Amino acid sequence: MPMSGEFKEKILAPLMSISTGKDLKFVGKSILRKEGIDKVTGRARYVDDVKTPGALYGKTLRSSIACGRIKKISFAPNIPWDQFTIVDARDVPYNRVLQIESDQPVLCDGVVLHREEPILLIAHEDPGLVETAIRSITVEYEREPGIFNIGEGRILKQYDIEEGDWKKEFAAAEVVFEGEYKTGAQEHVYIETNGFIACWEDECLTVHGSMQCPYYVHKALKYAFKLQDDQINVVQMTTGGGFGGKEDFPSVLAIHAALLAKKSGRTVRLIYDRAEDMASSTKRHPSISKVRTACTKDGILRAIDFSFHIDGGAYITLSPVVLSRGIVHAFGPYKWPAAKLHAQCFFTNSPPYGAFRGFGAPQSLFAIEAHMTALANHLGMDPAELRRRNFIHRGDTMPTGQVVDEDPNMEALLDRALELSDYKTKRARWKRGGGKGISLSTFMHGTGFTGSGEVYLASRVGIATTKDGGAEVRVSSTEIGQGTETVFPQIAAEALGIDISKVSFRRPETKVVPNSGPTVASRTCSVVGKLVERAAGKLKQRLAGADIRQHYAQHGEAYEEVEYVPRPGLVWDDDKYKGSAYGAYSWCVNVAEVTVDPVTAMPRVDTLTATVDVGTIINPVLAHGQMEGGIAQGIGWATCENVVLKEGLMENHHLTNYVIPTSADAARIVVEFMPSPYSEGAFGSKGVGELPMDGPGPAIVSALNDAMEAKFTHLPLLPEEMLK
Amino acid sequence: MKQTISFTLNGNSVTVESHPMQPLLYALREDADAPGTKYGCGEGECGACTVILNDELVMSCLVPVVQAEGARVETIEGLANADELHAVQQAFLESGGAQCGICTPGMIMAGVHHLRHPERAPGGVPEALEGNLCRCTGYTRIFTAMKRAKEILSAGGTGS
Ligand code: FES
Ligand code: FES
């Protein structure tokens, strides 16, 4: 039942501008999601919805051991193997997946380093036969002992940062307090599993898939197949959630699908079922942090000694940058006269850990925030008061050496969060151990890539005039649910001075759109959005007031492209790992209210209040959506999402035994924005995507400690542990 | 092995050639050309595949297509009419109830069913939608959307 474009216009037109902003026409307004009608009518096309008559169905044979060598692969005689396409390591032109490094093989070449490592690919027209066939292949191994604990294996990456005379501060301190904090792995559970469709035509490869970063996939395909840029087109389909899970992992899948397509000469669908997706895909890095702090009796912080250890899994993937983002957030939004920050990521025989919303910062911020509350209890102070005495301000220096050149306004955020949650009354009323608890966390999250990352990326953004008198935004930044497809047109319409209904968003495909960098690191709206603003401004200048329709009729498409320009004064030293880690930070306070069932010890997060500074809000409904969704993921990570690891593998890789929050246990989430605009972000915006993931964990665990009169220092905190 | 199975899909009669035990989900997506209903787990845990079968809410990944023989099946594709969205669709659009959209078809079907039979979920919307996972929204805006849908309906909007 195809619905016409007219249908869309009719429905969207009267609703487009539900006004919430003031001076600007489109920025600050809850413009309806541009692709919203497609999504609510079931017309949106995800990769698995693409029809491919005559295509083959692919499947991956994976290792059943965590570490060792492949001795022999045997194919049972009852299967007509000649009807199948079978691909192994020898079929890969260059058997490496290019991410930051290229240590990971596309397919095992004799050596196995983790369970579920891909060994062989097979494909056939009949998906049922593929299932039978894959079970008819036996692999014999020579097992070797694996390494499964943080700290036991080789070091994957290390950073050390020092500021001030921390030794002296500790030696002279009135109070030294220390603790150890642990966080578990977390599975993304995007509701759409990973998938790609690949086909070759005259030495040119096209892949359609679910992904966050089309140019990461492009780069990896180019490397593995030794191709030229223009031999590859990566097309993003509507993507059913990412959260980092579709940042690095899709590159592997795209290469696999392309290998099968190449060997068979047919179109190949490689779409994972849930169990395969959960078992083989990346997860959030588990972490162990040791935090030691020096302070005065009045709780004035003097020094921090933070040691941050994470499990990287069997290959490097994105772990170095996860570790980096973790350590440059480890000190929280506080002023420290001296600091020693030490970070190490270790290899293990787990499937590689990868990007997950927050990218290391939720782990380190859990540690510092749980520690701050524990320290307050140790000092006999209110945890809100301890934080208030130590907040960082404009002009202060962070342990990275970055001088804060914006107003964090943490006091204002804190006051408002305490007021909204009625913190004081509840804290006084709810006795420790009485089954109810209220606690908080205060934190920040950097906007964009860390350090010189944005400079290396050198992102480009294009905008073109269209025949109907409008404009089209061309970027590789993807819509993955967060609202890119709507927010960028808002920014462009505002900068161009034309109506929002006239600005469209080109669905990313690498043949058409410039490389605006990956859709990660809370960078899309703020950093890439600023480039959209600049490109639109440039186009406006070129048009010099001409009517776009007429201009197009006379001159054809007018296209402008801009490139990222580093912010002046922003200096980062990659060797010393010091300098301005981020151009701006988003700031936030969370208050968690919990109840623990006296019989089952079942924890419930009743309310989670967040006061938030993410700069200018481009689209209030979408920004609220980001905050609420991220907070819910944080609640899940703290209370129920337990990745059970066996030989490094997620053993509970089904939705029957990995539990994420449902509507029945949804917390009441209260979000209030208190924006202080950032001059270098699109219309003053800062990063929003990852921030909400950082705060719920420590606030909830601290509130549960109050409710249970306990001293837990890890998450997830499961009912069975609290019963003990 | 294959069998001819006929049912009504969104008011139109359809006939599919299918293995009787094949889940209805695949019959809809692949044989009946209605890919709006989504796969999320195949195990009855996520609700992405939710459809209405003879006025009952079912997870189509768990229902053998043979059970649909002669039945009335309603999916996301059948809700909007030529120029108007169903109240629940409209409300999801306005309130931000859909983000990545993959849970949305199933979620909306569960929402529609709840508005038809509110008595079946004494705990209200959170209970009615409990079988439908959403990883993007934290459910807040889905709850808002359900409230809004009721308003649209009581103001005479489309939806039944
Ligand atoms: S696909 Fe049917 S419940 Fe998940
Ligand atoms: S909107 Fe993405 S899972 Fe619900």
CSV table of N, CA and C and ligand atoms in Angstrom, one decimal, chain A residues 189-192 240-241 243 480-481, chain B residues 97-104 107 133-137 142, ligand 2:
chain,number,residue,atom,x,y,z
A,189,VAL,N,22.0,-4.6,22.6
A,189,VAL,CA,20.6,-4.9,22.3
A,189,VAL,C,19.9,-3.8,21.5
A,190,TYR,N,20.6,-3.4,20.4
A,190,TYR,CA,19.8,-2.6,19.4
A,190,TYR,C,18.8,-3.7,18.9
A,191,ILE,N,17.5,-3.2,18.7
A,191,ILE,CA,16.5,-4.2,18.4
A,191,ILE,C,16.6,-4.8,17.0
A,192,GLU,N,17.3,-4.0,16.1
A,192,GLU,CA,17.6,-4.6,14.8
A,192,GLU,C,19.0,-5.2,14.9
A,240,GLY,N,18.3,0.2,12.8
A,240,GLY,CA,17.4,0.0,14.0
A,240,GLY,C,18.2,0.1,15.3
A,241,GLY,N,18.9,1.2,15.6
A,241,GLY,CA,19.6,1.4,16.8
A,241,GLY,C,21.1,1.0,16.6
A,243,PHE,N,24.0,2.6,19.2
A,243,PHE,CA,24.6,2.8,20.6
A,243,PHE,C,26.1,2.5,20.7
A,480,ILE,N,20.4,7.2,13.3
A,480,ILE,CA,20.3,5.8,13.9
A,480,ILE,C,19.3,5.9,15.0
A,481,GLY,N,18.4,6.8,14.9
A,481,GLY,CA,17.3,7.0,15.9
A,481,GLY,C,17.4,8.2,16.7
B,97,GLY,N,7.7,9.1,20.1
B,97,GLY,CA,7.6,7.7,20.5
B,97,GLY,C,8.4,6.7,19.7
B,98,ALA,N,8.8,7.2,18.5
B,98,ALA,CA,9.7,6.4,17.7
B,98,ALA,C,11.0,7.0,17.5
B,99,GLN,N,12.1,6.3,17.8
B,99,GLN,CA,13.4,6.8,17.5
B,99,GLN,C,14.0,6.1,16.3
B,100,CYS,N,14.7,4.9,16.6
B,100,CYS,CA,15.2,4.2,15.4
B,100,CYS,C,14.1,3.5,14.7
B,101,GLY,N,13.0,3.3,15.3
B,101,GLY,CA,11.8,2.9,14.6
B,101,GLY,C,11.6,1.3,14.5
B,102,ILE,N,12.6,0.6,14.9
B,102,ILE,CA,12.5,-0.9,14.7
B,102,ILE,C,11.5,-1.5,15.6
B,103,CYS,N,11.3,-1.0,16.8
B,103,CYS,CA,10.3,-1.6,17.7
B,103,CYS,C,9.0,-1.0,17.4
B,104,THR,N,8.9,0.1,16.6
B,104,THR,CA,7.7,0.9,16.5
B,104,THR,C,6.5,0.1,15.9
B,107,MET,N,5.2,-2.1,18.6
B,107,MET,CA,4.8,-1.3,19.8
B,107,MET,C,3.5,-0.6,19.5
B,133,LEU,N,10.0,-4.6,23.7
B,133,LEU,CA,11.2,-3.9,24.1
B,133,LEU,C,11.5,-2.8,23.2
B,134,CYS,N,11.9,-1.6,23.9
B,134,CYS,CA,12.4,-0.5,23.1
B,134,CYS,C,13.7,-0.2,23.8
B,135,ARG,N,14.8,-0.1,23.0
B,135,ARG,CA,16.1,0.2,23.5
B,135,ARG,C,16.4,1.7,23.4
B,136,CYS,N,15.7,2.4,22.6
B,136,CYS,CA,16.0,3.8,22.3
B,136,CYS,C,15.4,4.8,23.3
B,137,THR,N,14.1,4.6,23.6
B,137,THR,CA,13.4,5.7,24.2
B,137,THR,C,13.3,5.7,25.7
B,142,ILE,N,7.0,7.0,24.8
B,142,ILE,CA,6.0,6.0,24.3
B,142,ILE,C,4.7,6.2,25.2
C,2,FES,S1,12.7,3.2,18.8
C,2,FES,FE1,14.6,2.1,18.7
C,2,FES,S2,14.0,0.3,19.7
C,2,FES,FE2,12.3,1.5,20.1
